[in-house]
PDB file of C-alpha atoms in Angstrom:
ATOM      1  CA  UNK A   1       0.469  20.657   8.119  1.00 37.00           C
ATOM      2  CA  UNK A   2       1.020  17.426  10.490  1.00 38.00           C
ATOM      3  CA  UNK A   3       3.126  18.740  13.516  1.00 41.00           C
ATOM      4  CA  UNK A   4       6.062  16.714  14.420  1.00 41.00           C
ATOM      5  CA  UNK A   5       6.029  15.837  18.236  1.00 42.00           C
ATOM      6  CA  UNK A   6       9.538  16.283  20.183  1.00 39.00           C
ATOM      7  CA  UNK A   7       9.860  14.459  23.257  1.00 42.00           C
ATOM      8  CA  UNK A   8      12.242  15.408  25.722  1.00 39.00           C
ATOM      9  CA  UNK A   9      13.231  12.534  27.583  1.00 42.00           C
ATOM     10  CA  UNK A  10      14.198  13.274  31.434  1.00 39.00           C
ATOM     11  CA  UNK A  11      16.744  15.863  30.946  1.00 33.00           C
ATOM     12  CA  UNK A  12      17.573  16.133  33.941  1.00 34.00           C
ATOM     13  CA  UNK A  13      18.061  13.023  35.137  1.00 46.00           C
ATOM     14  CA  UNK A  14      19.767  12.966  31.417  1.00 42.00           C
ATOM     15  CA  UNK A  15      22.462  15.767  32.609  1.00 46.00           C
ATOM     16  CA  UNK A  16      23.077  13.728  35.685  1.00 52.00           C
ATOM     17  CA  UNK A  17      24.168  10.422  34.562  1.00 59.00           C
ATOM     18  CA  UNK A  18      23.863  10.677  30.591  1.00 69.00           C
ATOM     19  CA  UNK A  19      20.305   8.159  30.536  1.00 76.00           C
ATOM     20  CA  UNK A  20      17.193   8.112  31.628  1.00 79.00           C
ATOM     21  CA  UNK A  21      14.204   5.231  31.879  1.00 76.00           C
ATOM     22  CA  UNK A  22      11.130   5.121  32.819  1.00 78.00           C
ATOM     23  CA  UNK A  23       8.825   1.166  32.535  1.00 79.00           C
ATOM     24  CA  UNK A  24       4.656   0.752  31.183  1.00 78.00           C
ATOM     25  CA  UNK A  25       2.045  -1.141  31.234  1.00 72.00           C
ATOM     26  CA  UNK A  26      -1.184  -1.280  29.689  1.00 59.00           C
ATOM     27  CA  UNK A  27      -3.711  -4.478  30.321  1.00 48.00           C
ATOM     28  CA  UNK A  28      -6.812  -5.246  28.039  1.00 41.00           C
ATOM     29  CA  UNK A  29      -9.062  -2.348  30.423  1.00 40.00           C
ATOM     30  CA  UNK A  30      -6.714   0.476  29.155  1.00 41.00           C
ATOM     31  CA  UNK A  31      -5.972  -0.106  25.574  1.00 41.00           C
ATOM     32  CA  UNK A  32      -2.894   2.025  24.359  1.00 50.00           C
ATOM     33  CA  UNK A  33      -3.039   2.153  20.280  1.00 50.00           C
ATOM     34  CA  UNK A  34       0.628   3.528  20.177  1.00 57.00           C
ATOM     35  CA  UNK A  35       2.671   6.849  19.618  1.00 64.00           C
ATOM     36  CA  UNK A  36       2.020   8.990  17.237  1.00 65.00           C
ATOM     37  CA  UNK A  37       4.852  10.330  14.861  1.00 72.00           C
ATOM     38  CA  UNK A  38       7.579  12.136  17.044  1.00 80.00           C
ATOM     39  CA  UNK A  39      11.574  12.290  17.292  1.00 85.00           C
ATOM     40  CA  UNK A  40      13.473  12.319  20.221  1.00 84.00           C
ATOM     41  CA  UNK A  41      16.552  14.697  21.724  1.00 86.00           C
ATOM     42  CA  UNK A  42      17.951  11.227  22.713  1.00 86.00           C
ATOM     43  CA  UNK A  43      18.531   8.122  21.950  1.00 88.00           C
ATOM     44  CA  UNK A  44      15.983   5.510  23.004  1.00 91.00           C
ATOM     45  CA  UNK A  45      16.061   1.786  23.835  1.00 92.00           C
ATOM     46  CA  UNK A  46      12.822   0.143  24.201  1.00 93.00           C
ATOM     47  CA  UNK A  47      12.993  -3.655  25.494  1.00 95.00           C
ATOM     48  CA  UNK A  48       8.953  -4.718  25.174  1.00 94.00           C
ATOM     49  CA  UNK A  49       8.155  -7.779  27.531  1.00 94.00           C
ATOM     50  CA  UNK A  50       4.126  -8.036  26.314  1.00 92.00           C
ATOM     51  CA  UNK A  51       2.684  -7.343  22.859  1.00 89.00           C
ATOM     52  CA  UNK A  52       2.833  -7.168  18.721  1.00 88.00           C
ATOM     53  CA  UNK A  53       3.646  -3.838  17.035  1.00 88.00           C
ATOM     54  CA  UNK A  54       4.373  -2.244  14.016  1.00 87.00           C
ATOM     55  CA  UNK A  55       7.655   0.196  13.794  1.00 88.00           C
ATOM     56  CA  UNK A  56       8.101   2.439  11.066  1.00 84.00           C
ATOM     57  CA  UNK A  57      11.733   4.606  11.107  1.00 84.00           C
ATOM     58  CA  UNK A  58      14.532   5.469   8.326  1.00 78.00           C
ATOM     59  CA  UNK A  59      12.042   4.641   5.630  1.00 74.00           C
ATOM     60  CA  UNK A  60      11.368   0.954   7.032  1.00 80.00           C
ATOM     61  CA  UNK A  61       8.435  -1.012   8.417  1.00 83.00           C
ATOM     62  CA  UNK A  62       8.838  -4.117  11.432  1.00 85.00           C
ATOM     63  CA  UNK A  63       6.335  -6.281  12.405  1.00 86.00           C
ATOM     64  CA  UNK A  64       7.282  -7.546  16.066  1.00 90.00           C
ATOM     65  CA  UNK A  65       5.821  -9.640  18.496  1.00 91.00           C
ATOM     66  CA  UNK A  66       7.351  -9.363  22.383  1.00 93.00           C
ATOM     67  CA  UNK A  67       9.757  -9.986  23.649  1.00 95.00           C
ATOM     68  CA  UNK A  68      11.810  -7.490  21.338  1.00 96.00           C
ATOM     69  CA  UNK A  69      14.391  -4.953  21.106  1.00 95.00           C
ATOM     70  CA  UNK A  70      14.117  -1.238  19.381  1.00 94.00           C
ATOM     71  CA  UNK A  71      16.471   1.230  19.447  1.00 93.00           C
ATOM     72  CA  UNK A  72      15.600   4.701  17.891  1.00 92.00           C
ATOM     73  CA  UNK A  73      18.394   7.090  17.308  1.00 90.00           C
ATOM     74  CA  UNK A  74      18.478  10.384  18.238  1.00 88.00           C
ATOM     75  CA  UNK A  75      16.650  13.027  16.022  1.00 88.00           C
ATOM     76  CA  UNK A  76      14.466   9.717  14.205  1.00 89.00           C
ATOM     77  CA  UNK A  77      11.584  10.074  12.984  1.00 86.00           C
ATOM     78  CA  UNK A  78       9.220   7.158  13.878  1.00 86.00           C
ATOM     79  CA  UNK A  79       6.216   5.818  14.957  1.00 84.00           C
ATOM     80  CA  UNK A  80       4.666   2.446  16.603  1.00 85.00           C
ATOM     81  CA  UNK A  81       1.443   1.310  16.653  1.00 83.00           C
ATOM     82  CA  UNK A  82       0.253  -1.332  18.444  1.00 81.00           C
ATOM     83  CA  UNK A  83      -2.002  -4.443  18.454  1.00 77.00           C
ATOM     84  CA  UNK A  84      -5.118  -3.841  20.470  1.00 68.00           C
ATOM     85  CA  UNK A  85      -6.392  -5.379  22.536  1.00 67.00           C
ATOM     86  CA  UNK A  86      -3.426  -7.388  23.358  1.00 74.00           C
ATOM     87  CA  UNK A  87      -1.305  -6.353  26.889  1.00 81.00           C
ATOM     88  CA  UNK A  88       1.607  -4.251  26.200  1.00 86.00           C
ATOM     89  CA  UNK A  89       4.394  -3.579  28.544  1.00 89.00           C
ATOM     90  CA  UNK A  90       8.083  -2.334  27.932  1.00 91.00           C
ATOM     91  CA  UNK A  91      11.088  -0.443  29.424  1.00 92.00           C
ATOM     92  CA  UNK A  92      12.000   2.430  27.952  1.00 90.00           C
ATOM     93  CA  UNK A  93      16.091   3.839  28.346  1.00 90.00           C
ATOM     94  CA  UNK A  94      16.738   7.580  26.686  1.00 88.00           C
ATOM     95  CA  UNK A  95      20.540   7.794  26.350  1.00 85.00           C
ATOM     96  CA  UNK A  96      22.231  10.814  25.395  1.00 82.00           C
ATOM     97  CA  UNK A  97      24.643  10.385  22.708  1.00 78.00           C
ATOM     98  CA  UNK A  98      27.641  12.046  24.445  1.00 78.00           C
ATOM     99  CA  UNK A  99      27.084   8.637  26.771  1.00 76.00           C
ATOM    100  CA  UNK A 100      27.063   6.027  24.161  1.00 74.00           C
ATOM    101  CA  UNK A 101      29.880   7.690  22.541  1.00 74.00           C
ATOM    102  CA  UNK A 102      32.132   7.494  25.711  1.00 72.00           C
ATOM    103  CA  UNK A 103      30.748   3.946  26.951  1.00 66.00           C
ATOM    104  CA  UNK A 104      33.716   1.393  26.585  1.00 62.00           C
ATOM    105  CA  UNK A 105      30.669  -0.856  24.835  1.00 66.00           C
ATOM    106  CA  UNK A 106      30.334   1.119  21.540  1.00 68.00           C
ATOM    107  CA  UNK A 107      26.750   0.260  20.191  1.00 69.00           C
ATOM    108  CA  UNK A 108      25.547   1.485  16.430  1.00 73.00           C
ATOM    109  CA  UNK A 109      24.363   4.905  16.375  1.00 77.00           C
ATOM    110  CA  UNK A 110      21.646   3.143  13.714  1.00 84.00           C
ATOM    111  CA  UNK A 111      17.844   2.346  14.082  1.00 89.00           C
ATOM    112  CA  UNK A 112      17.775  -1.773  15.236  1.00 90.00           C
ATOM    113  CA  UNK A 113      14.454  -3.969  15.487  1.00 90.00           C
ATOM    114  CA  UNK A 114      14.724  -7.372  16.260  1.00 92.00           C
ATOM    115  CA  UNK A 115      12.996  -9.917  18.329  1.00 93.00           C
ATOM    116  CA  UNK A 116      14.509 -11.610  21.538  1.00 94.00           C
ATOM    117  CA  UNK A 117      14.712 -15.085  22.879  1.00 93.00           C
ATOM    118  CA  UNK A 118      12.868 -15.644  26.418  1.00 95.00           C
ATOM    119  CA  UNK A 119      16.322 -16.021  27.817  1.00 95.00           C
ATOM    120  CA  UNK A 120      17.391 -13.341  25.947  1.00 95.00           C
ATOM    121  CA  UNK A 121      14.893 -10.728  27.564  1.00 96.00           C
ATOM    122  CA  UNK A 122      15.249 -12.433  31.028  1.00 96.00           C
ATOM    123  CA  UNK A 123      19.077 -11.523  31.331  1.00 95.00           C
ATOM    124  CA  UNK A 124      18.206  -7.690  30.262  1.00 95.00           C
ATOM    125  CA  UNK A 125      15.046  -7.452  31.561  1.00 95.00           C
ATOM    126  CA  UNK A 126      16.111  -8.258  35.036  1.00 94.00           C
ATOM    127  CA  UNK A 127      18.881  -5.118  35.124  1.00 93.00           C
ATOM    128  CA  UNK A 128      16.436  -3.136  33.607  1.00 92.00           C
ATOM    129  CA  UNK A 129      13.936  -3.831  36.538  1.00 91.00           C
ATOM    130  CA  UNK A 130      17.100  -2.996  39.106  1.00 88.00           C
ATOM    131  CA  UNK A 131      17.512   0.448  37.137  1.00 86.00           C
ATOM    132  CA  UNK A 132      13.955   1.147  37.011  1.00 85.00           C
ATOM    133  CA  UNK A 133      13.901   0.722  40.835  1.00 81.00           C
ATOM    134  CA  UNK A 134      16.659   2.775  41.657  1.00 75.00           C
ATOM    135  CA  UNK A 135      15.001   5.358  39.486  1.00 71.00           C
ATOM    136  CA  UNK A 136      11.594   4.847  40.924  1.00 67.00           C
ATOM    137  CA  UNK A 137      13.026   4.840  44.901  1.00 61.00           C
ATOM    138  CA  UNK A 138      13.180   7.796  47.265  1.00 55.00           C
ATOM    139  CA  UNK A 139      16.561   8.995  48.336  1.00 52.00           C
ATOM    140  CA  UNK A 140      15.726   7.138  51.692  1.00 54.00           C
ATOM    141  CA  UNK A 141      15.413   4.028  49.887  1.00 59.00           C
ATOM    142  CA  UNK A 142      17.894   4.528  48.069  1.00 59.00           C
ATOM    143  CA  UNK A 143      20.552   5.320  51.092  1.00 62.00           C
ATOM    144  CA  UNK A 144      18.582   3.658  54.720  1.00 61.00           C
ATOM    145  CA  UNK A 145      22.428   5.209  55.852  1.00 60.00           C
ATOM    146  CA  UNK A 146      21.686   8.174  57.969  1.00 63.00           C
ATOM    147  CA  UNK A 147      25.773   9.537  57.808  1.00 70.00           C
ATOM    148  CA  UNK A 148      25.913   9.809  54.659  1.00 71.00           C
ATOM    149  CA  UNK A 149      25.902  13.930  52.948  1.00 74.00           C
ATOM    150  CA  UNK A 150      23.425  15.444  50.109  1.00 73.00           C
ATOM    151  CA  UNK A 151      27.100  15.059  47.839  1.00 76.00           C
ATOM    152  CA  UNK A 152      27.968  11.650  49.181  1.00 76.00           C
ATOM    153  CA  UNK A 153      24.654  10.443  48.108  1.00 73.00           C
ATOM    154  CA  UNK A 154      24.413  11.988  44.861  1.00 74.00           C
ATOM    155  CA  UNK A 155      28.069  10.703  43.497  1.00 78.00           C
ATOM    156  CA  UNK A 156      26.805   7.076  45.004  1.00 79.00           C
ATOM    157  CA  UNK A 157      23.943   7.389  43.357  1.00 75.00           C
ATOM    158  CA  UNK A 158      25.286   8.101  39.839  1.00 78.00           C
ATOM    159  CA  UNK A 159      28.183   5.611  40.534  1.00 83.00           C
ATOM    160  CA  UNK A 160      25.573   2.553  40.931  1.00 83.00           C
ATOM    161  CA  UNK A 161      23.531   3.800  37.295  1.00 83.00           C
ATOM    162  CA  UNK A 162      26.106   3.730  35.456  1.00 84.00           C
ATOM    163  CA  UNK A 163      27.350   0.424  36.421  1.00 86.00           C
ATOM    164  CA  UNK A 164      24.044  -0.815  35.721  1.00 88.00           C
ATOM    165  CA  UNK A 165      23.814   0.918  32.463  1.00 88.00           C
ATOM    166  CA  UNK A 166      27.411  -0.451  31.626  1.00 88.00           C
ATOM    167  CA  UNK A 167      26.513  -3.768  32.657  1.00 91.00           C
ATOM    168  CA  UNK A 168      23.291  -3.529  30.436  1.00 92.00           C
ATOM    169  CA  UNK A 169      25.040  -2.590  27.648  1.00 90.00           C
ATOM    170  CA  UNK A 170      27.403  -5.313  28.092  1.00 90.00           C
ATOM    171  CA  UNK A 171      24.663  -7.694  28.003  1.00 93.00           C
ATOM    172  CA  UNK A 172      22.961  -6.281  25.435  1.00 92.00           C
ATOM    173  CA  UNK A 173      26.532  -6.575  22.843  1.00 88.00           C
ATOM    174  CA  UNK A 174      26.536 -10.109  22.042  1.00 89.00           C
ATOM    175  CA  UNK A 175      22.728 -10.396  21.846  1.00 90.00           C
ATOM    176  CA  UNK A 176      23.097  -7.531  19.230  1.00 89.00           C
ATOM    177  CA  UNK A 177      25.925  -9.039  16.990  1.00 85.00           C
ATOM    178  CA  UNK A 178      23.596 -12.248  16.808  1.00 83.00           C
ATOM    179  CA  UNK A 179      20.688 -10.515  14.954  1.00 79.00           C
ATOM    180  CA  UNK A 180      21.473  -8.789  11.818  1.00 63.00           C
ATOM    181  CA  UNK A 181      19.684  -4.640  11.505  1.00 51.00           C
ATOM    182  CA  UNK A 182      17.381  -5.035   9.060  1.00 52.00           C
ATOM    183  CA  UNK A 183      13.806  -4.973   7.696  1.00 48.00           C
ATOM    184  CA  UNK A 184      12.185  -7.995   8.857  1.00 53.00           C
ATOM    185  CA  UNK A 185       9.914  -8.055   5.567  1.00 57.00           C
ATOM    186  CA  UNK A 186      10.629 -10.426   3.187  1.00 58.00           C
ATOM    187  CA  UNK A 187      12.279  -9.579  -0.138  1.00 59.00           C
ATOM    188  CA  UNK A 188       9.558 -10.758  -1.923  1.00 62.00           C
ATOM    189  CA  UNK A 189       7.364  -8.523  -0.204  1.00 69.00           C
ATOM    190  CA  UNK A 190       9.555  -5.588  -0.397  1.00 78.00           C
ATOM    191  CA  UNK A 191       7.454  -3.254  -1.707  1.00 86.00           C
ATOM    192  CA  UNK A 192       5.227  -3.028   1.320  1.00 87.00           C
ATOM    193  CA  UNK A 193       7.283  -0.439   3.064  1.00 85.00           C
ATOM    194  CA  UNK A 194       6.766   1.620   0.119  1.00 87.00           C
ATOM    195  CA  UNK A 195       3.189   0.963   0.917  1.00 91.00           C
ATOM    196  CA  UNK A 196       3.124   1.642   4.339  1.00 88.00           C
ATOM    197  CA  UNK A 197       5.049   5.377   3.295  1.00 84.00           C
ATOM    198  CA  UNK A 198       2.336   6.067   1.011  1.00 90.00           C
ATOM    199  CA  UNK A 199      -0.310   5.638   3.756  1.00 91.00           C
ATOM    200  CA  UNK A 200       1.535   7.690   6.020  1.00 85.00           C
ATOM    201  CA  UNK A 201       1.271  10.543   3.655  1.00 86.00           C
ATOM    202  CA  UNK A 202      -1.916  10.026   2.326  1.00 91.00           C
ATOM    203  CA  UNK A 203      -3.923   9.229   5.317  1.00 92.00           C
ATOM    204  CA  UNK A 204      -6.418  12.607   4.669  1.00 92.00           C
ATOM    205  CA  UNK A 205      -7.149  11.090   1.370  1.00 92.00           C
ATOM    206  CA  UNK A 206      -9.866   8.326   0.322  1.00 91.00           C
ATOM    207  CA  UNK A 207      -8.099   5.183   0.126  1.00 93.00           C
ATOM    208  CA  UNK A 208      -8.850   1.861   0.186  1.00 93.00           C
ATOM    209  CA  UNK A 209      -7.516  -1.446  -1.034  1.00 94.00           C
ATOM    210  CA  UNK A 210      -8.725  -0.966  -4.443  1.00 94.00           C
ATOM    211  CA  UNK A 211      -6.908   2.599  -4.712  1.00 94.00           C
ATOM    212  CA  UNK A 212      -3.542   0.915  -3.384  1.00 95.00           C
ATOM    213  CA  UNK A 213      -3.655  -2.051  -6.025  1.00 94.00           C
ATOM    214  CA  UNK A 214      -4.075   0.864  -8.785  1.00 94.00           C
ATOM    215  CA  UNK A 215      -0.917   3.193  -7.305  1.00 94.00           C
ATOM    216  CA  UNK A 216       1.219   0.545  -6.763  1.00 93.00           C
ATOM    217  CA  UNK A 217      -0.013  -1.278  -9.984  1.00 93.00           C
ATOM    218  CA  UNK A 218      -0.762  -4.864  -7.854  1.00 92.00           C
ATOM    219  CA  UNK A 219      -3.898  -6.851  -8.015  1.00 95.00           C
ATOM    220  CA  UNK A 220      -5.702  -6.503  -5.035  1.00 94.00           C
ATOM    221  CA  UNK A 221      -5.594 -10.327  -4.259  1.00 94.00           C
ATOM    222  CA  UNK A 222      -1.864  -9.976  -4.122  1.00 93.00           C
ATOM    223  CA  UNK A 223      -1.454  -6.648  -1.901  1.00 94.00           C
ATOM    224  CA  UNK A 224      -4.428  -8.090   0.710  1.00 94.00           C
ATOM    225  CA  UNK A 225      -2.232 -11.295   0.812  1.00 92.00           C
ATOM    226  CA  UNK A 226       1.121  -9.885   1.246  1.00 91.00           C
ATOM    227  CA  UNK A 227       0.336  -7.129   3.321  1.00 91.00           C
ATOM    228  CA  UNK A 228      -1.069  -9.549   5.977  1.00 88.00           C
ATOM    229  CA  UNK A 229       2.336 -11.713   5.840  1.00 85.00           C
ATOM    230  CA  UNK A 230       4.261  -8.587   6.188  1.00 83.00           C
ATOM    231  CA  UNK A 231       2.211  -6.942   8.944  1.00 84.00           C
ATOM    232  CA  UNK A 232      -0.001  -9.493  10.626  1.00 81.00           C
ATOM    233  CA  UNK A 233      -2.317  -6.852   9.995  1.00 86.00           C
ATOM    234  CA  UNK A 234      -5.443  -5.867   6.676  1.00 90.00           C
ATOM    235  CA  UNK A 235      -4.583  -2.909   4.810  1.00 93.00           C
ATOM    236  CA  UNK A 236      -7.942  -1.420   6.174  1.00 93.00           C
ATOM    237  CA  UNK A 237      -6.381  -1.902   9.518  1.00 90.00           C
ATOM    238  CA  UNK A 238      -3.267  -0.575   9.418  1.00 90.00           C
ATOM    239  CA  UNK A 239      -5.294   2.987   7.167  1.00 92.00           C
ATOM    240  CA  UNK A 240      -7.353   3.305  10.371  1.00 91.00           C
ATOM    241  CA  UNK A 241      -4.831   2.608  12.753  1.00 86.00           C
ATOM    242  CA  UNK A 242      -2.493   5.304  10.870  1.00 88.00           C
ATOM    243  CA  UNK A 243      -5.656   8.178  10.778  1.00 91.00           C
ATOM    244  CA  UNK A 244      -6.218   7.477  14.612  1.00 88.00           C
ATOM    245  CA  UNK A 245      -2.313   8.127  15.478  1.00 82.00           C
ATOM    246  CA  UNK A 246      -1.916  10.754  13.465  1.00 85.00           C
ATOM    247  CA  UNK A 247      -5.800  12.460  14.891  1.00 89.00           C
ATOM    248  CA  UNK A 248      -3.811  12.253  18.018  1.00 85.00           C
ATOM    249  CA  UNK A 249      -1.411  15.334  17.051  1.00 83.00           C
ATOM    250  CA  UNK A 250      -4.450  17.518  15.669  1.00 89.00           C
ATOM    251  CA  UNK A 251      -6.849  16.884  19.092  1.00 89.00           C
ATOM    252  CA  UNK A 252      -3.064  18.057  20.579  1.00 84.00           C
ATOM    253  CA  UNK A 253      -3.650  21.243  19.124  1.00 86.00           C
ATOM    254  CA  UNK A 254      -7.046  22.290  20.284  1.00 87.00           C
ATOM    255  CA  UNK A 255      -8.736  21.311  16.723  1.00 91.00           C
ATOM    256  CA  UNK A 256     -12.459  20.263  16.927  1.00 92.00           C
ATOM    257  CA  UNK A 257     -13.465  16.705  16.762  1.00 94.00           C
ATOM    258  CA  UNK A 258     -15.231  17.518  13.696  1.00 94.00           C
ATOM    259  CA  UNK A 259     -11.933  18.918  12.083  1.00 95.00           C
ATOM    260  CA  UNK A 260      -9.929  16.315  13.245  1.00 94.00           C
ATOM    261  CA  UNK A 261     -12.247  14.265  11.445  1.00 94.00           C
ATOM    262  CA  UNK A 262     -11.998  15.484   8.184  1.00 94.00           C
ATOM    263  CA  UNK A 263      -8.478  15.773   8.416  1.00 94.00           C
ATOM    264  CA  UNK A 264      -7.666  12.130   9.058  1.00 94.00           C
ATOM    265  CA  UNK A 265     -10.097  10.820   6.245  1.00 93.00           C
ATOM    266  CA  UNK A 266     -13.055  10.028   8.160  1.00 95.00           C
ATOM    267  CA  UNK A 267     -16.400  10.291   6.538  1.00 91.00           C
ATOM    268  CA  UNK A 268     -18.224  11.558   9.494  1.00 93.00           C
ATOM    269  CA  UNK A 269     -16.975  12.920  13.423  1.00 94.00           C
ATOM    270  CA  UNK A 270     -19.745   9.856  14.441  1.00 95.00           C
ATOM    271  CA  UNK A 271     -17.797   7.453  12.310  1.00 95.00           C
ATOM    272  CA  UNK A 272     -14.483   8.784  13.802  1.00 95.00           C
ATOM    273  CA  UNK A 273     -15.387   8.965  17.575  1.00 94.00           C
ATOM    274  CA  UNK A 274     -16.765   5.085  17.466  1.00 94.00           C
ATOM    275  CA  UNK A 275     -13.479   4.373  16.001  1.00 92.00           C
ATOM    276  CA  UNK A 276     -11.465   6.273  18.142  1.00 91.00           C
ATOM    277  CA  UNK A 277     -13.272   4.756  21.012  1.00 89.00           C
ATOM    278  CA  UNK A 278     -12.960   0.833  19.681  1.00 86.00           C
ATOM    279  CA  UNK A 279      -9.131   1.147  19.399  1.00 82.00           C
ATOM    280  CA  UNK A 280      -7.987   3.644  22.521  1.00 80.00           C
ATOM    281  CA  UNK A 281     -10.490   2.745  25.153  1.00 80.00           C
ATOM    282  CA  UNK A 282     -12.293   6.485  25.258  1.00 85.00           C
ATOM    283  CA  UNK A 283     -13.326   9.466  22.988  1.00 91.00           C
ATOM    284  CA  UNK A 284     -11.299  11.847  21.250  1.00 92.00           C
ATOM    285  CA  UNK A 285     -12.352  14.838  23.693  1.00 90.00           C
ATOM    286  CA  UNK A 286     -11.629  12.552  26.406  1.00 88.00           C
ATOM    287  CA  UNK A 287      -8.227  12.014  25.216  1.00 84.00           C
ATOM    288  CA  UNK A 288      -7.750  15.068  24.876  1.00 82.00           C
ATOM    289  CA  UNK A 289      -9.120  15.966  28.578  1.00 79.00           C
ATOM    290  CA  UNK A 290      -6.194  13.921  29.803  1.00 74.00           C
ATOM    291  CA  UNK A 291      -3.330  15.313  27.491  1.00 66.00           C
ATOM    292  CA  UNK A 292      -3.715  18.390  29.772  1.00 63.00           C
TER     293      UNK A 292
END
């Protein structure tokens, strides 16, 4: 059985002032395919500056290109795979819900994907870079003032966050009500979520485009076709991109490369290291090497 990851996003800086973030990078020399399948004990904002991916939460599938704007409830399932080898950067802001919920700026306890203007990302993106600094700074850096107490510090410190946060969250309102939550594929190609579900749960399985078009009853010129304006992506893309994600969780747990293989649909560990390799940069047992 496929074990479900559960992050736990900076709880202590969580406890503290109610939110956490932390900002990534990845160039074209160290590939990042995505996350694998995992929920979170907070809620988490992601504001992506470089790169296309592919969300899938609540039973729906987005196709974004950055700049763009996630949020991922508490307790979601999801998962995000990204285009390689395209740069990828983003910010990423846990927020427990006890904070949203007391925040004079109430914001939808609902999964939101949605892509930004330039200006749009600018005007968060630039408090998000003066939180990520604070969080990122030493307590001298923070406070150069030498008369200031361990307690003085500490209630400055959480003072200046949370007007940040409140003043990112007040920015981030309007831009918010302008873009309506929904899936972002077309209703003509509304089935392709259904799709994407069925890959996610079959991904041990043969499958190919030919034994889609038979499930879902399509012709396989129609599926190929739609699935790329959905997705930006082949259906033979997005089944390998789905077995290497979800290969990540089993090399987690200390199964051979050989098992892994078999378990993610591969037809041989040679076939699945060269495509491990093509899409994250290095080999599974070097992935796992750095997971410890």
């Amino acid at each position: 059985m496929m074990k479900v990851e559960v992050c736990v996003n900076g709880l202590m800086r969580l406890d503290c002032v109610g939110f956490s973030m932390d900002y990534a990078a990845h160039d074209t020399g160290i590939p990042r395919l995505g996350c694998k399948p995992h929920v979170h004990n907070a809620g988490e904002i992601m504001l992506a500056g470089e790169g296309s991916s592919v969300i899938l939460a609540e039973g729906k599938v987005v196709r974004l290109t950055a700049p763009y704007f996630i949020f991922i409830p508490e307790e979601t399932l999801h998962e995000q795979i990204n285009d390689y080898p395209a740069p990828y950067s983003r910010y990423c802001i846990s927020l427990s819900k006890s904070y949203l919920d007391g925040e004079s700026v109430k914001f939808p306890h609902e999964f939101l994907a949605f892509g930004l203007t330039h200006d749009e990302y600018a005007r968060l993106e630039a408090i998000a870079r003066l939180m990520n600094g604070f969080f990122s700074d030493t307590v001298e850096k923070r406070f150069p003032e030498g008369d200031l107490s361990e307690e003085q510090k500490e209630t400055l410190a959480k003072e200046r966050l949370r007007y940040l946060m409140s003043l990112f969250l007040c920015e981030l309102s309007p831009i918010v009500s302008n873009h309506t939550n929904r899936d972002m594929t077309p209703r003509r190609l509304g089935y392709i979520p259904e799709v994407c579900s069925f890959i996610s749960e079959n991904y041990s399985s043969s499958m190919n485009i030919d034994t889609l078009s038979r499930e879902f009853f399509i012709s396989r010129t129609k599926l190929t076709r739609d699935f790329r304006a959905a997705l930006g992506m082949s259906v033979s893309d997005y089944i390998t991109a789905v077995r290497i994600n979800r290969s990540k969780i089993f090399l987690d747990e200390n199964r051979s490369v050989a098992e892994t293989a078999l378990l993610c649909g591969f037809s041989s560990s040679s076939h699945y290291i060269g495509v491990f390799a093509k899409l994250t940069g290095r080999t599974p047992a070097e992935f796992r090497k750095r997971q410890r």
